[in-house]
């Protein structure tokens, strides 16, 4: 096969039109009611019976003839004779005559002769007679047969998506089998680098995210996913997998191998077996997308990058599924929101992944295309061609992914188990981006973060306020947090008594911009000074100084696995990992909060928990509150 170059890119509008013209005929299958949720009902559903099927009581009380109660009042109750009792589900027949009453439970059938129910609260029963203190009118507390659903009534319209409410209605008319439309959508993940989740990850391998993400997206549209698993980048294997899927499915999706790279042959296979309708849509992310027809099976090659694959699925595959099933898209809610920061675009049409926090929109695009982009994103905005910049404050429409709950607060900065505890105790949903203190300061100054989590020390041992002063930030406050023991983390096999012992051992450092790394730098400086050495010389003798691990936990993982001898981090992490710990310093972990947010409920809640005694008690070992905890500093 020849290698192909991209031809003209199809415009988004043309691609949408193309997709709208594709329809597949779904099959109709009958599913047990337990499995029907999420599917699309294939026929109008008519009720074969009245619900309820008999007149029944809606209260616990007494079945009576209404006219016998008309004279009843609080001071002058009337007296009736009780002749029996009818529990729910009772099949015996009863009769209520003049001057009589029968005790009746909620849901039990109304006996012949009775035309109302007096609720038990309006009565008093003695040995065999009943006092009634309030009159009832005819039909009071009775649900007539067919009130809920009349026999012959249409209870569900064809093409309705079956949810909990629909299942309830179907069950209440006695349906145990439900005719649904079945549209089988196959998904093949291509890539020699892919490993099935649950299996061991080899060198240069990544887990297959697309089979499952796309599978779930198919289900959200009402389709039936069929996951074929991973196929290596081998033309023959891909061809075989595609043949099987095309024979078994109504629509076939592949992921990966769509760009015109050397090993990327998906589209050539589609071309050879059927017809390519488009290869390459003028949109980002996910330009490399193939839409083709093999026989009468739409075959679509999604890009490998998980964010792109999902965006392209939502944009160009979901409509085919919806149109074929005859349903309206329902799960993609659009919300109007305001740009929290500006977004720069390449001047071409883009589907830009964004996070939405309290109505503010933030870019979630790390362009690298890592899966974290996807987990940090709540939806996408559509950027039109020729738009190069969307300003902060601009109103945009966000198409949400599935039914995501967007977070309450955006926290950027250092990682700490204390923050996890704050999230748990406030009951709020945090979006925490663990990018280190420096990134926290940047994010708070640009308005991306609501709270920056910081532990940045300066050469005088002052925490955080000197950075704020240097950055000249006046629209924020510094909320003092808590103190954390920081020190050396190592396995019990090593004998380490201080920083001096680390020389010649293999060290794992934290990422640049992390406050913990800055603290280690300070400690190294102090040690060097004591020895009459320069700090640079000292650093040179530390093996692994240039490494950069992103969290305390990952430092512990590296120590635990034996890859390195020693790390630097908080006691809480060392203890959780069962490692040895020697304290070297205590840091101050603080929160920088935007002034204009101080009064909102979420921040008030955050501050209240931070200042609470319970929070202080529940902090893990090595983290403690002190007299400054929760105090607000507003000038630096
Ligand atoms: P491709 O379209 O095959 O060039 O893949 C683009 C990028 O997405 C590469 O970095 C792949 O490793 C990655 N990728 C491809 N398929 C998957 C998948 N199923 N799950 C996660 N990542 C993938
Ligand atoms: Mg690939």
Short mmCIF file of C-alpha atoms in Angstrom, two decimals, residues 182-191 194-197 199 208-216 218 224-232 237-255 266 297-300:
data_model
loop_
_atom_site.label_atom_id
_atom_site.label_comp_id
_atom_site.label_asym_id
_atom_site.label_seq_id
_atom_site.Cartn_x
_atom_site.Cartn_y
_atom_site.Cartn_z
CA UNK A 182 -30.31 -2.35 19.47
CA UNK A 183 -27.55 -0.63 17.60
CA UNK A 184 -24.30 -2.49 18.03
CA UNK A 185 -21.29 -0.23 17.85
CA UNK A 186 -17.93 -1.98 17.77
CA UNK A 187 -14.76 -0.37 19.03
CA UNK A 188 -11.25 -1.48 18.15
CA UNK A 189 -8.26 0.23 19.77
CA UNK A 190 -5.17 0.15 17.61
CA UNK A 191 -1.64 0.69 18.82
CA UNK A 194 -1.47 -0.34 24.32
CA UNK A 195 -2.05 -2.61 27.31
CA UNK A 196 -5.36 -3.68 28.72
CA UNK A 197 -6.09 -2.06 32.11
CA UNK A 199 -2.47 -6.07 33.15
CA UNK A 208 -5.90 1.51 26.58
CA UNK A 209 -8.29 4.28 27.65
CA UNK A 210 -10.30 4.57 24.45
CA UNK A 211 -11.99 1.16 24.42
CA UNK A 212 -13.64 1.99 27.71
CA UNK A 213 -14.19 5.74 27.35
CA UNK A 214 -15.73 5.32 23.91
CA UNK A 215 -17.63 2.24 25.07
CA UNK A 216 -19.23 4.28 27.84
CA UNK A 218 -21.74 4.70 23.08
CA UNK A 224 -24.76 -1.15 22.55
CA UNK A 225 -20.97 -1.10 22.72
CA UNK A 226 -18.99 -4.13 21.69
CA UNK A 227 -15.37 -3.86 22.75
CA UNK A 228 -12.96 -5.80 20.54
CA UNK A 229 -9.89 -4.84 22.53
CA UNK A 230 -6.43 -3.94 21.34
CA UNK A 231 -4.96 -4.61 17.92
CA UNK A 232 -1.28 -4.04 17.27
CA UNK A 237 -4.12 -7.93 12.20
CA UNK A 238 -6.01 -4.68 11.79
CA UNK A 239 -7.63 -5.92 8.63
CA UNK A 240 -8.73 -9.14 10.33
CA UNK A 241 -10.16 -7.30 13.32
CA UNK A 242 -12.00 -4.89 11.07
CA UNK A 243 -13.47 -7.73 9.00
CA UNK A 244 -14.88 -9.39 12.09
CA UNK A 245 -16.26 -6.15 13.54
CA UNK A 246 -17.88 -5.11 10.25
CA UNK A 247 -19.59 -8.47 10.00
CA UNK A 248 -20.93 -8.25 13.57
CA UNK A 249 -21.74 -4.57 14.12
CA UNK A 250 -23.97 -1.81 12.80
CA UNK A 251 -21.26 0.82 13.17
CA UNK A 252 -17.54 0.25 13.64
CA UNK A 253 -15.17 2.63 15.37
CA UNK A 254 -11.45 2.35 15.58
CA UNK A 255 -9.09 4.52 17.56
CA UNK A 266 -6.20 2.53 9.31
CA UNK A 297 -21.46 -0.20 7.84
CA UNK A 298 -20.27 3.29 8.72
CA UNK A 299 -16.66 2.86 9.75
CA UNK A 300 -15.02 5.69 11.56
#
